[in-house]
Short mmCIF file of C-alpha atoms in Angstrom, two decimals:
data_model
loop_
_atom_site.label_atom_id
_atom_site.label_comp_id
_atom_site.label_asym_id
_atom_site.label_seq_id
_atom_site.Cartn_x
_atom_site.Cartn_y
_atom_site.Cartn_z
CA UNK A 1 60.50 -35.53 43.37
CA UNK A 2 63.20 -33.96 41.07
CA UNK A 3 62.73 -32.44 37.90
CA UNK A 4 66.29 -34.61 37.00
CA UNK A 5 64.29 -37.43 38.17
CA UNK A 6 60.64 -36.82 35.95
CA UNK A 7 59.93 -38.59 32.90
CA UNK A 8 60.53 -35.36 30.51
CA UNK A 9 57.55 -37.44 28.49
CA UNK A 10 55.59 -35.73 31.35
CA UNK A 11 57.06 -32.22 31.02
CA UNK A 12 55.74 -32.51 27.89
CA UNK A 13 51.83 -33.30 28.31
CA UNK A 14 51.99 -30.27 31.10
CA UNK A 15 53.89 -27.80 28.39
CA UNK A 16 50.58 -28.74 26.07
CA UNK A 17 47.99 -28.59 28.50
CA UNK A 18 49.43 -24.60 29.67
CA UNK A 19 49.31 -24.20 25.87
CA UNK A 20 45.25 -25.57 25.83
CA UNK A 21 44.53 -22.97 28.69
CA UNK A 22 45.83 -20.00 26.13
CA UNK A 23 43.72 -21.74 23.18
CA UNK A 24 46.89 -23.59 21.46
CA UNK A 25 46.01 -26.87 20.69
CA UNK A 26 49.08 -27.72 18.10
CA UNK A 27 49.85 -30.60 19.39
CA UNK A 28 52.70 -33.73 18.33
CA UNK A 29 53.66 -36.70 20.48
CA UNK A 30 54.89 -40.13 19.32
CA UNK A 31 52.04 -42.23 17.68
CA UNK A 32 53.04 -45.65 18.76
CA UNK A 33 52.68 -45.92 22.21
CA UNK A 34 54.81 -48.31 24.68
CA UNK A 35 53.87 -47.51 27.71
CA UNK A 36 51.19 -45.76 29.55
CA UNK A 37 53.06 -42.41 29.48
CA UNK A 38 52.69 -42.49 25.43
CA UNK A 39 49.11 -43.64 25.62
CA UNK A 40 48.46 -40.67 27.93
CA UNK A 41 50.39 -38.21 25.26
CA UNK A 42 48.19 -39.75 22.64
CA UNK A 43 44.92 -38.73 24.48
CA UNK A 44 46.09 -35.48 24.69
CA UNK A 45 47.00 -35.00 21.56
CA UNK A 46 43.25 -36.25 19.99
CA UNK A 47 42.25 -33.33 23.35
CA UNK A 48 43.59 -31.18 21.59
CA UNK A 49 42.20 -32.30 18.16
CA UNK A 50 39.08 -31.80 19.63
CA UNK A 51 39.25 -29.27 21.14
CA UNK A 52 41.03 -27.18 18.00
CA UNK A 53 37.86 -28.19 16.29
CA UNK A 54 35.39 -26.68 18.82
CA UNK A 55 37.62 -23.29 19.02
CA UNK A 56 36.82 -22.91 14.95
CA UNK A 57 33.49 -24.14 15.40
CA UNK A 58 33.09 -21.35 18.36
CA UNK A 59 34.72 -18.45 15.79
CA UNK A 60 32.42 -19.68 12.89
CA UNK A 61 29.59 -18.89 15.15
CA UNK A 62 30.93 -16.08 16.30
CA UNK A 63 31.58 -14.33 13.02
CA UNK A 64 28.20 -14.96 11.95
CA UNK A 65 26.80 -13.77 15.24
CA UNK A 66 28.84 -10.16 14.80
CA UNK A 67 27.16 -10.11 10.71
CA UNK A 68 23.59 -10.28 12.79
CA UNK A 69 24.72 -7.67 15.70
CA UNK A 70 26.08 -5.66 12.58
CA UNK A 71 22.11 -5.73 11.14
CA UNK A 72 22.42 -8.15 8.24
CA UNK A 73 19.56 -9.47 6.61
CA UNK A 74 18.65 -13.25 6.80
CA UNK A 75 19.68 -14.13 3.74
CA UNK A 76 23.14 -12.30 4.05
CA UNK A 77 23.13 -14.44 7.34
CA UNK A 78 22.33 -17.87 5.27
CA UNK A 79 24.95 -16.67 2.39
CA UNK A 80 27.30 -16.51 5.57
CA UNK A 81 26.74 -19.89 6.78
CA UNK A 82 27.01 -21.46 3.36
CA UNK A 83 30.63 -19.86 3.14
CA UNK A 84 31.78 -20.05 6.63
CA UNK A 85 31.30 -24.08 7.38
CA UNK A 86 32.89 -25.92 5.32
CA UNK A 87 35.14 -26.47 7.87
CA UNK A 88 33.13 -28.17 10.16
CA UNK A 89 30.88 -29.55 8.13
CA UNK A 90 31.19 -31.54 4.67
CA UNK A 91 28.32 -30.08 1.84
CA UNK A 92 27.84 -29.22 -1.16
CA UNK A 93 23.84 -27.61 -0.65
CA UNK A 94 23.01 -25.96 2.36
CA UNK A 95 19.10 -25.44 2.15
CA UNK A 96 16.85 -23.31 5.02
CA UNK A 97 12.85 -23.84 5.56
CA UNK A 98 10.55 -21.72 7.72
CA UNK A 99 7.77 -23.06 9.51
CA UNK A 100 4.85 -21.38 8.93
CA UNK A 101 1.55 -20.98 11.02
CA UNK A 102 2.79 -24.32 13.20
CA UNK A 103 2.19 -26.72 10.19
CA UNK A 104 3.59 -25.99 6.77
CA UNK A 105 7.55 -26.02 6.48
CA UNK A 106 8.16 -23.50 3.50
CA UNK A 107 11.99 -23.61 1.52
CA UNK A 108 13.08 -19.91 2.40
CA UNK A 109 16.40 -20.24 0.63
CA UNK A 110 19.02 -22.65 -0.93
CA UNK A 111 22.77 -22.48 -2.13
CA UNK A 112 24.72 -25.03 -4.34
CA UNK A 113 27.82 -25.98 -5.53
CA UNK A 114 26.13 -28.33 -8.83
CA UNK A 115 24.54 -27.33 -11.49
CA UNK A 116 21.04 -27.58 -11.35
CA UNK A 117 18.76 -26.31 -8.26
CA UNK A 118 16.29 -28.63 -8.25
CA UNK A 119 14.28 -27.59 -4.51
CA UNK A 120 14.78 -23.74 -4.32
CA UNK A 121 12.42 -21.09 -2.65
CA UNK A 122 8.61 -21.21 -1.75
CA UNK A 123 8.98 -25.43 -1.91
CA UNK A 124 6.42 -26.47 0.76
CA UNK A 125 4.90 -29.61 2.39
CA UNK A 126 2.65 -29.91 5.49
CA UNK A 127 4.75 -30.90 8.83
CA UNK A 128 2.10 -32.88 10.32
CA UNK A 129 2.79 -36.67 10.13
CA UNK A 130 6.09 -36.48 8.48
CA UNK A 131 9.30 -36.87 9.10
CA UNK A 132 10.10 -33.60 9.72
CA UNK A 133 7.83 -33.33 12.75
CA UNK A 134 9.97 -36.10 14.62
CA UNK A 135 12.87 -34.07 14.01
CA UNK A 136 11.11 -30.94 15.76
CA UNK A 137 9.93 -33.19 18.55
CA UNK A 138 13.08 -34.74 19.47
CA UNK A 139 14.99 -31.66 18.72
CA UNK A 140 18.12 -34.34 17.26
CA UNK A 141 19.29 -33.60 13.84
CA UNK A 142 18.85 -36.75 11.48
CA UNK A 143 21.21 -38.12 9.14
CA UNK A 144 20.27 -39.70 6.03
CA UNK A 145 23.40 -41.79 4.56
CA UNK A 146 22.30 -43.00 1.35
CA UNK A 147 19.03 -41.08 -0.09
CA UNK A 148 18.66 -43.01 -3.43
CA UNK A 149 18.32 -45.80 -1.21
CA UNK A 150 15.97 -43.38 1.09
CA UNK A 151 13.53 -42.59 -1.99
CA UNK A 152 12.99 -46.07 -2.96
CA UNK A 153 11.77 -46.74 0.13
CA UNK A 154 9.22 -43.61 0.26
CA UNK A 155 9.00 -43.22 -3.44
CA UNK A 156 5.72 -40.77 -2.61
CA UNK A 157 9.11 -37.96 -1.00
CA UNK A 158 8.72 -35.31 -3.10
CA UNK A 159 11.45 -33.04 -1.48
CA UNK A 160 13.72 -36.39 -1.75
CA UNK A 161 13.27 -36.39 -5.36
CA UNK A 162 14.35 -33.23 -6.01
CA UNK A 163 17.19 -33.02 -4.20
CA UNK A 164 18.21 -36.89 -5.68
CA UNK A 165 18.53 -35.06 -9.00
CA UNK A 166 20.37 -32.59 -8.12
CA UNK A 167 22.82 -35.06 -7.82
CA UNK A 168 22.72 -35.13 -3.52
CA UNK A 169 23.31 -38.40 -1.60
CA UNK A 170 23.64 -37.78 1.27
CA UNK A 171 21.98 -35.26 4.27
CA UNK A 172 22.30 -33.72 7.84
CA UNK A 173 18.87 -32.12 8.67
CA UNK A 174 19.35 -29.55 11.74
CA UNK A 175 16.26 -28.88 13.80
CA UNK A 176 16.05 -24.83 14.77
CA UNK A 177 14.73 -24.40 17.96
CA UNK A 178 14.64 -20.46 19.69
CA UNK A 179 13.42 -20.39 23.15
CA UNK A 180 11.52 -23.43 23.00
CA UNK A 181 9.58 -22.39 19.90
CA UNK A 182 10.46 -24.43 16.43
CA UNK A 183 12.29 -21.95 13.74
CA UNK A 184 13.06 -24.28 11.00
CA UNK A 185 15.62 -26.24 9.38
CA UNK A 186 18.69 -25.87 8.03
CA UNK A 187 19.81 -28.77 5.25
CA UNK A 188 23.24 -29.94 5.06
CA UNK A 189 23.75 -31.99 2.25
CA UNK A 190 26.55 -33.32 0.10
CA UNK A 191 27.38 -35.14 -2.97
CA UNK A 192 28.93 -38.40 -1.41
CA UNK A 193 26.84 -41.25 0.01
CA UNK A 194 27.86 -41.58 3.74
CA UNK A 195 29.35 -38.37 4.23
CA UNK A 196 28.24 -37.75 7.52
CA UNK A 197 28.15 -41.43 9.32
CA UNK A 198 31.45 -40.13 11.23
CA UNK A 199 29.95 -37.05 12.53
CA UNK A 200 29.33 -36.42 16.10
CA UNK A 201 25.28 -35.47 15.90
CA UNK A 202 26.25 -33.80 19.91
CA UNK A 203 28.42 -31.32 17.95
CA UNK A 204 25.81 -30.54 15.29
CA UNK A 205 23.36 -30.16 17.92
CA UNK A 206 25.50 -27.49 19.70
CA UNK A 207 25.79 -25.77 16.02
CA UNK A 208 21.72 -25.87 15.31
CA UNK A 209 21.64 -24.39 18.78
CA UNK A 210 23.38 -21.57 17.80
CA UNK A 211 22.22 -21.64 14.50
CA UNK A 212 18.36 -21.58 15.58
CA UNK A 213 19.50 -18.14 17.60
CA UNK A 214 21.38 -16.99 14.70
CA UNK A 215 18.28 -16.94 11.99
CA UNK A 216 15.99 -15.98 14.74
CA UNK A 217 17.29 -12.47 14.78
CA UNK A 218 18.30 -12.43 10.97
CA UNK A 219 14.85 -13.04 10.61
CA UNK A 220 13.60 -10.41 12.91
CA UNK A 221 16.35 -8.47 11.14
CA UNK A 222 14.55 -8.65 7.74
CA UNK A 223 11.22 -8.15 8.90
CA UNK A 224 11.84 -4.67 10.70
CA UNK A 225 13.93 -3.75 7.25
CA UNK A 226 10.22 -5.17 5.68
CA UNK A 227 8.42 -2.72 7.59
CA UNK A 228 10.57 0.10 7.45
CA UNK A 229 10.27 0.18 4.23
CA UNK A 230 6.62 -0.20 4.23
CA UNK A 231 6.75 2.62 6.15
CA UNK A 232 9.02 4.83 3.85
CA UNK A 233 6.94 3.64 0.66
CA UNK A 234 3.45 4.95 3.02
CA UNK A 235 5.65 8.04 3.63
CA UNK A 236 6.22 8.13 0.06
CA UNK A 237 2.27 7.75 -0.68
CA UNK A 238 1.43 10.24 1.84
CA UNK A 239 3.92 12.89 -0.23
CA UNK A 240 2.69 12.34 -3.04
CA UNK A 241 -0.71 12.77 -2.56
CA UNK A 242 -0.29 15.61 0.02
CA UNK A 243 0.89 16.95 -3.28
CA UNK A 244 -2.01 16.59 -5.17
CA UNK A 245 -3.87 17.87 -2.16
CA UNK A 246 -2.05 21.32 -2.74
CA UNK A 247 -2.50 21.25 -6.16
CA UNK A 248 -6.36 20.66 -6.04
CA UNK A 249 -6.48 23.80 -3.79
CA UNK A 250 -4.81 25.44 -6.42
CA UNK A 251 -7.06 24.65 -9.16
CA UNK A 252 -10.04 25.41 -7.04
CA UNK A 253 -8.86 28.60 -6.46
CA UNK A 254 -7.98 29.58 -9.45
CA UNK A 255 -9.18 27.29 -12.49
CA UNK A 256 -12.76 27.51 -10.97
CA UNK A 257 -12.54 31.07 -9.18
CA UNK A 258 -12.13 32.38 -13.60
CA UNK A 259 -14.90 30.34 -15.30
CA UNK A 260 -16.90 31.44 -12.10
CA UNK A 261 -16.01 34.83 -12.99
CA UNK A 262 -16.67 34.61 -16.72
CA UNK A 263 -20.67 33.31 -15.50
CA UNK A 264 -21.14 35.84 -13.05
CA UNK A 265 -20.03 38.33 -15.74
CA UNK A 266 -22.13 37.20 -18.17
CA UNK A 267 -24.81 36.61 -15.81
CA UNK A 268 -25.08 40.29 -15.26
CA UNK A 269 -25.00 41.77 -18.81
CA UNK A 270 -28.06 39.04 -19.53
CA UNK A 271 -30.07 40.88 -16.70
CA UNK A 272 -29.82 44.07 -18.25
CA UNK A 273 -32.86 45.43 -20.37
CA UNK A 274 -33.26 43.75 -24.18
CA UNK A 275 -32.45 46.93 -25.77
CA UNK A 276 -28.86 47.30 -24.55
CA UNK A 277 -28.20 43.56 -26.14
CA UNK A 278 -28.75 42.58 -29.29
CA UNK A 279 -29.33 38.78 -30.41
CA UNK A 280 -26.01 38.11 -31.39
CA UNK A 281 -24.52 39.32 -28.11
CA UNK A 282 -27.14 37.53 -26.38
CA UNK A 283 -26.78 34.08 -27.83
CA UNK A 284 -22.42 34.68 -27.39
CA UNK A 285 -23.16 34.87 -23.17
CA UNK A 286 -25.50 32.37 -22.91
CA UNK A 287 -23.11 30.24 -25.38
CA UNK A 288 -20.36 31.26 -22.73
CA UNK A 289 -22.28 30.15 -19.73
CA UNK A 290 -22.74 26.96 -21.10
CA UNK A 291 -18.79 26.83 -22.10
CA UNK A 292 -17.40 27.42 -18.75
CA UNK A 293 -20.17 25.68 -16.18
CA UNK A 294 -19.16 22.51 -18.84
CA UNK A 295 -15.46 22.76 -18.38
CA UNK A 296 -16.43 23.14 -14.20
CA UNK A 297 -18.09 20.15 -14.03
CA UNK A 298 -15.76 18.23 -16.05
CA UNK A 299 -12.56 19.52 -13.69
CA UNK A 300 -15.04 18.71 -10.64
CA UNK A 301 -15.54 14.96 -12.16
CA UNK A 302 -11.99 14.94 -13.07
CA UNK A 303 -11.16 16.34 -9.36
CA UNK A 304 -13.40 13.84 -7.76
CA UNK A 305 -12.35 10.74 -10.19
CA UNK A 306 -8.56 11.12 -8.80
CA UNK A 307 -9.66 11.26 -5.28
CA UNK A 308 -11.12 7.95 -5.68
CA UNK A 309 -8.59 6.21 -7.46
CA UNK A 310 -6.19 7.59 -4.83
CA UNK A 311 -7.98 6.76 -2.05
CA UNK A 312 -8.08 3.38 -3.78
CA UNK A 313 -11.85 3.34 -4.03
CA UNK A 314 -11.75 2.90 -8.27
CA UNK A 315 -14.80 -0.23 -8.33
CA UNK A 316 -14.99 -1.39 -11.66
CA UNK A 317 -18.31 -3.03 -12.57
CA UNK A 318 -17.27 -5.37 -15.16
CA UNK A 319 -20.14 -6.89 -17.78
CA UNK A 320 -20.00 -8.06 -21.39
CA UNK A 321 -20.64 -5.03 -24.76
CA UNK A 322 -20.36 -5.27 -28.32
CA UNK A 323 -16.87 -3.63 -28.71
CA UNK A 324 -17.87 -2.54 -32.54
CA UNK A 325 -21.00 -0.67 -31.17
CA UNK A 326 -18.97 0.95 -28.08
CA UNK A 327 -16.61 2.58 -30.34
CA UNK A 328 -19.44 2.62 -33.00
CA UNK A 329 -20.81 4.94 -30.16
CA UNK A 330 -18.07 6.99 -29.15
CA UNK A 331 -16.86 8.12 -32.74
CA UNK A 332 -20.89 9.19 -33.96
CA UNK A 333 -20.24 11.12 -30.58
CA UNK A 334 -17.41 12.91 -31.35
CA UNK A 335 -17.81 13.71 -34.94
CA UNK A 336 -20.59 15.76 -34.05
CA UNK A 337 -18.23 17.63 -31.79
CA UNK A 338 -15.70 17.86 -34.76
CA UNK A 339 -18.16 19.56 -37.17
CA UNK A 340 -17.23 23.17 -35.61
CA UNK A 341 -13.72 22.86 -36.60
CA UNK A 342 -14.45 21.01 -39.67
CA UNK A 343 -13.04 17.77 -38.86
CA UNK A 344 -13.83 13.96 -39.85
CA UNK A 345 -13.80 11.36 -37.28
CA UNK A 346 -13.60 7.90 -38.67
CA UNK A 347 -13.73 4.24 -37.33
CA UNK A 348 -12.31 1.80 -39.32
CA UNK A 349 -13.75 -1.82 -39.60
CA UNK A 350 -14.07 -3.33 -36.10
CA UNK A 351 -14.73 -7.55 -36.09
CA UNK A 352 -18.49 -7.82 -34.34
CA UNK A 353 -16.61 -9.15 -30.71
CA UNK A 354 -17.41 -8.43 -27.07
CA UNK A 355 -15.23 -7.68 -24.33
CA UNK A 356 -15.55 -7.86 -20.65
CA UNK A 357 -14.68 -4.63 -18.85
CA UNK A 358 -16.64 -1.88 -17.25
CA UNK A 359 -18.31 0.10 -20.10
CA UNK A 360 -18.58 3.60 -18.25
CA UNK A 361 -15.21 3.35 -17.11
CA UNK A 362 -13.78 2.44 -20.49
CA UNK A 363 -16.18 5.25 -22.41
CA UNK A 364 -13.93 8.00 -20.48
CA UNK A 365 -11.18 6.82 -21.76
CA UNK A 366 -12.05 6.76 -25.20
CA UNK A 367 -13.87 9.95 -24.40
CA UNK A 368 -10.72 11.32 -23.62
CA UNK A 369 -8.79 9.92 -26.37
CA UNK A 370 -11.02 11.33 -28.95
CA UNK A 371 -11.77 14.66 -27.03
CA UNK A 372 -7.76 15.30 -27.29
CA UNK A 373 -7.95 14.50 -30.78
CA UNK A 374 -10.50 16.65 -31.69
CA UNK A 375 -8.94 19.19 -29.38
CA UNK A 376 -5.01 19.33 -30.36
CA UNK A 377 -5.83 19.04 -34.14
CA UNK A 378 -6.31 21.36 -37.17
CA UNK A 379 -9.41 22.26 -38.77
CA UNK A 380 -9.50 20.06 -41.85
CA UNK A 381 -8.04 16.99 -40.69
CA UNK A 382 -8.91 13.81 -39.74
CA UNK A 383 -9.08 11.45 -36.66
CA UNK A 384 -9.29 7.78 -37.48
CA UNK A 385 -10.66 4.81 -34.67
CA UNK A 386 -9.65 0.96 -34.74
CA UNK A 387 -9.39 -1.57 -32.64
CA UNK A 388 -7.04 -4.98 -33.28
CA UNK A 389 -6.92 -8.43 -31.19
CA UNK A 390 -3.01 -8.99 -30.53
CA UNK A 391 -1.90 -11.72 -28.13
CA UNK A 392 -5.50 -12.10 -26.18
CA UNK A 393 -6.20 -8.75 -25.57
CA UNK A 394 -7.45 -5.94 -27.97
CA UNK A 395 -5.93 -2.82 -28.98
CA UNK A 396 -7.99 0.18 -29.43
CA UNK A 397 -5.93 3.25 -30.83
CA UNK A 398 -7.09 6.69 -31.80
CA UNK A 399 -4.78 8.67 -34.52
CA UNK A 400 -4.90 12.06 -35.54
CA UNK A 401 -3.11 14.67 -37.69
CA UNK A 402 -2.45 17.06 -34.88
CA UNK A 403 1.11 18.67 -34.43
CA UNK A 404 2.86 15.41 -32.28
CA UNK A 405 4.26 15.33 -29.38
CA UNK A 406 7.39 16.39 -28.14
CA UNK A 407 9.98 14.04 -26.28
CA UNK A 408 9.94 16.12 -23.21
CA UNK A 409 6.24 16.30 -22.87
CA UNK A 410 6.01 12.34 -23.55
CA UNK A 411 7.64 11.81 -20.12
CA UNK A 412 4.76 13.59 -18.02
CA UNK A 413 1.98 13.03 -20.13
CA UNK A 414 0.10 10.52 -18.05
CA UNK A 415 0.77 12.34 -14.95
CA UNK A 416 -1.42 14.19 -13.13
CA UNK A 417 -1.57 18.03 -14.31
CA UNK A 418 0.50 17.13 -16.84
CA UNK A 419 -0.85 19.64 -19.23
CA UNK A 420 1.43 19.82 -22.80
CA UNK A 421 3.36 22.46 -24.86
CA UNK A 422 1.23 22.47 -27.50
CA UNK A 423 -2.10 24.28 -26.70
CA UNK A 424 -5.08 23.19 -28.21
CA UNK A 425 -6.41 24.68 -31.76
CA UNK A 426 -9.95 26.32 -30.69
CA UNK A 427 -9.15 27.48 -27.73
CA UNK A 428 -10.45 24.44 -25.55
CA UNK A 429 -9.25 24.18 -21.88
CA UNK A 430 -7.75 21.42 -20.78
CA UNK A 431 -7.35 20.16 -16.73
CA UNK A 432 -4.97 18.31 -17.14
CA UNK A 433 -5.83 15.28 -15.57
CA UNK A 434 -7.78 12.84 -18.16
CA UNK A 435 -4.92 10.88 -19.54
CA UNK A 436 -3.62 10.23 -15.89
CA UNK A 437 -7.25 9.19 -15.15
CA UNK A 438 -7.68 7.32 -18.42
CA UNK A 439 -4.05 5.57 -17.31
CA UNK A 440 -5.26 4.66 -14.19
CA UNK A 441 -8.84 2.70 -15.25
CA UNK A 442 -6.29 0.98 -18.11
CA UNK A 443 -4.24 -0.19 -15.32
CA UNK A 444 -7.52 -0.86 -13.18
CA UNK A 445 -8.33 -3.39 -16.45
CA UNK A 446 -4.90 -4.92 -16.08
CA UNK A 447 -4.38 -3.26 -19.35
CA UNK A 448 -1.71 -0.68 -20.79
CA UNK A 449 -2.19 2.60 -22.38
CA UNK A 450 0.06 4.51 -24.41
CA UNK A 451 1.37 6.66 -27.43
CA UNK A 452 3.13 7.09 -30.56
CA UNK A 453 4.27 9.95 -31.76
CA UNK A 454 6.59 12.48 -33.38
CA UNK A 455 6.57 16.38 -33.93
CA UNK A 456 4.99 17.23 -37.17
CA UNK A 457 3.65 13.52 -37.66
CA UNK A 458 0.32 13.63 -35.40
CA UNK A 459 -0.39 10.85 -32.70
CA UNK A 460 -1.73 7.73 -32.48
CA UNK A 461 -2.77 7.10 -28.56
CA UNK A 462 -3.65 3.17 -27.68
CA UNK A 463 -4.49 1.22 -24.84
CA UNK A 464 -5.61 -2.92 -24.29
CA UNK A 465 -8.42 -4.49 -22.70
CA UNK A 466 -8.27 -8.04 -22.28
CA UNK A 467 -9.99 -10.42 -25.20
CA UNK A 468 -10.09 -13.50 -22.55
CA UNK A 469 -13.83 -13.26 -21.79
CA UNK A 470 -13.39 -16.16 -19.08
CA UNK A 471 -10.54 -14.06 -17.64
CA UNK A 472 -12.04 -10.77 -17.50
CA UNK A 473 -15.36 -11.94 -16.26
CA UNK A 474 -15.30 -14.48 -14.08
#
């Protein structure tokens, strides 16, 4: 036949369909037909249509598939989707749920375009018996076109209800399946009653297809970026206390190896004969002795305290104590201490309460407390003890008159070896690693510890224990 001779209607429909094979689908013929030339133009044409909408469909997926090859998380993947569909798909809330050891279907994440977010993360109902687990067993998505209608015919839809007032009407629930195994779902829902009853649920199922592959490795994504970290923050850990490690040798070579020293010293001028030594000289070594084998066995408690607590072996053995009597206790202690430099330790009234914590564990940290006090301050002045209940918890504080605290030494104070500036007024040695103990028994106590201070002004150190009896002995 000759091309003078063919309808150039025809011409036409095979210019478009060369155009289809090159992905150009822009197509216009006349839209009443007459004949069965124009009714073949017109199926092309809605060919076209159709297949126009699959190509964007097929670059929507693929941009979101080259986010997860380029190592986004799953939530970058889900803030993706919600951006990247409204071309396919009419919403105004895309939601996502996990299922979670076969039978509980957890909200993971949620995006709107109203204002309230009524069903948002960690939302979660059992899958077993509803209708969720008909969707996973078919593997169809489901369409709900009217939900007020929908919750007043399961009232007892607590996920329904939520959404409902959010101002949703209407939803397209997309069953994720990977490899046979059920993901989740993804929740397209909109504002408008009926907004999906013209939707092809074959297209949507090609889309959850791809989607279920999509979150899959989002997912495994996140949790390798989960353990990495894990693994950095152990790293971290492992630093830190490799740290410590070195500085423990330290102090056992060198803030033992001296008191040592000192004793062995002594030690040998005792065992000479009586009449080389008089009393005075006498009582100074044997005062000596007892000086530095005290200040040992404090640094080896101290020493042996932080490799508990490190090693995360700190057992607290929590029981009920007068709280006037325990710092009753701990200031008649320390005031006999103070009498050699001539200080006054008081304790203001404390109301006749008890508390619930572990009384050995709390006496070193008002041990410390007070021992700083007594340590840091002039001869002459005072240390004053009390205790207030703020906000159910009480706070003990200990105040002195002492010199204050600088700003720089404020920021390492609680940390181990954190010794200060200021040296102490008599002398006393110090290892440096009470108040980072003392911090860490607070914190054991879900409590907080603290200070207040300026130079010149003297300190007032504090920390909380809780006052809910029923809390903090259960």
């Amino acid at each position: 036949m000759e091309s003078s001779h063919v309808d150039p209607r025809i011409l036409k429909y095979i210019e478009s369909i060369e155009q289809f094979k090159q992905d150009r689908y822009d197509t216009s013929f006349s839209t009443e037909p007459s004949d069965e030339s124009d009714q073949l133009g017109l199926a092309i044409q809605e060919l076209g249509t159709l297949l126009e909408s699959r190509r964007r469909e097929r670059q929507q997926i693929d941009s979101i598939t080259q986010s997860i090859n380029a190592g986004l998380l799953l939530d970058d993947v889900l803030e993706k989707v919600y951006g990247s569909f409204h071309e396919l798909i009419p919403y105004n809330r895309i939601g996502f749920s996990l299922i979670e050891d076969g039978d509980t279907v957890r909200a993971h994440w949620a995006k709107t375009d109203q204002p309230d977010l009524q069903l948002g993360r960690d939302y979660a109902a059992s899958l077993a018996g509803s209708s969720l687990q008909t969707i996973i067993e078919t593997g169809r998505p489901r369409i709900i076109d009217d939900l007020v209608r929908y919750l007043e015919h399961k009232p007892t839809s607590e996920s329904t209800r939520l959404i409902v007032e959010e101002g949703i009407r209407s939803s397209l629930t997309c069953p994720l399946i990977a490899n046979g195994n059920p993901v989740g779902f993804m929740f397209f829902s909109s504002i408008r009653p009926y907004a999906y009853t013209d939707v092809h649920v074959d297209t949507f199922q090609k889309i959850a297809a791809q989607l279920s592959i999509i979150v899959e490795k989002g997912q495994l994504v996140s949790e390798l970026a989960e353990r990495q970290k894990a693994i950095e923050q152990q790293n971290e850990t492992l630093r830190s206390l490799n740290e410590i490690k070195d500085k423990f040798l330290g102090i056992a070579a060198h803030d033992l190896r001296s008191p040592l020293s000192n004793i062995q010293l002594a030690a040998a001028m005792l065992s000479k004969s009586p009449v080389e030594l008089d009393e005075d000289e006498r009582k100074f070594l044997v005062g000596d002795i007892d000086r530095q084998t005290r200040y040992m066995l404090t640094l080896i408690d101290d020493l042996l305290d932080v490799s508990q607590i490190e090693s995360g072996y700190l057992e607290l053995h929590m029981e009920q104590f007068s709280l006037s009597q325990f710092l009753g206790d701990a200031v008649h202690r320390h005031a006999n201490l103070a009498i050699s430099k001539n200080m006054q330790v008081h304790l203001s009234e404390v109301p006749d309460s008890a508390i619930c914590a572990d009384p050995l564990r709390l006496r070193q940290v008002i041990d410390n407390l007070l021992s700083n006090a007594v340590k840091y301050s002039q001869p002459g002045s005072s240390i004053t003890v009390w205790a207030e209940e703020k906000k159910a918890e009480w706070k003990i504080s200990v105040q002195d008159e002492g010199p204050g605290i600088r700003p720089e030494d404020k920021e390492r104070l609680f940390k181990y070896f954190g010794r200060l500036s200021t040296r102490p007024t008599g002398g006393e040695k110090s290892t440096g690693l009470g108040l980072a103990i003392s911090r860490r028994i607070v914190e054991a106590h879900n409590g907080q510890i603290g200070v207040e201070s300026e130079p010149g002004k003297g300190s007032t150190f504090w920390f909380t224990v809780s006052a809910d009896l029923a809390k903090a002995c259960p």
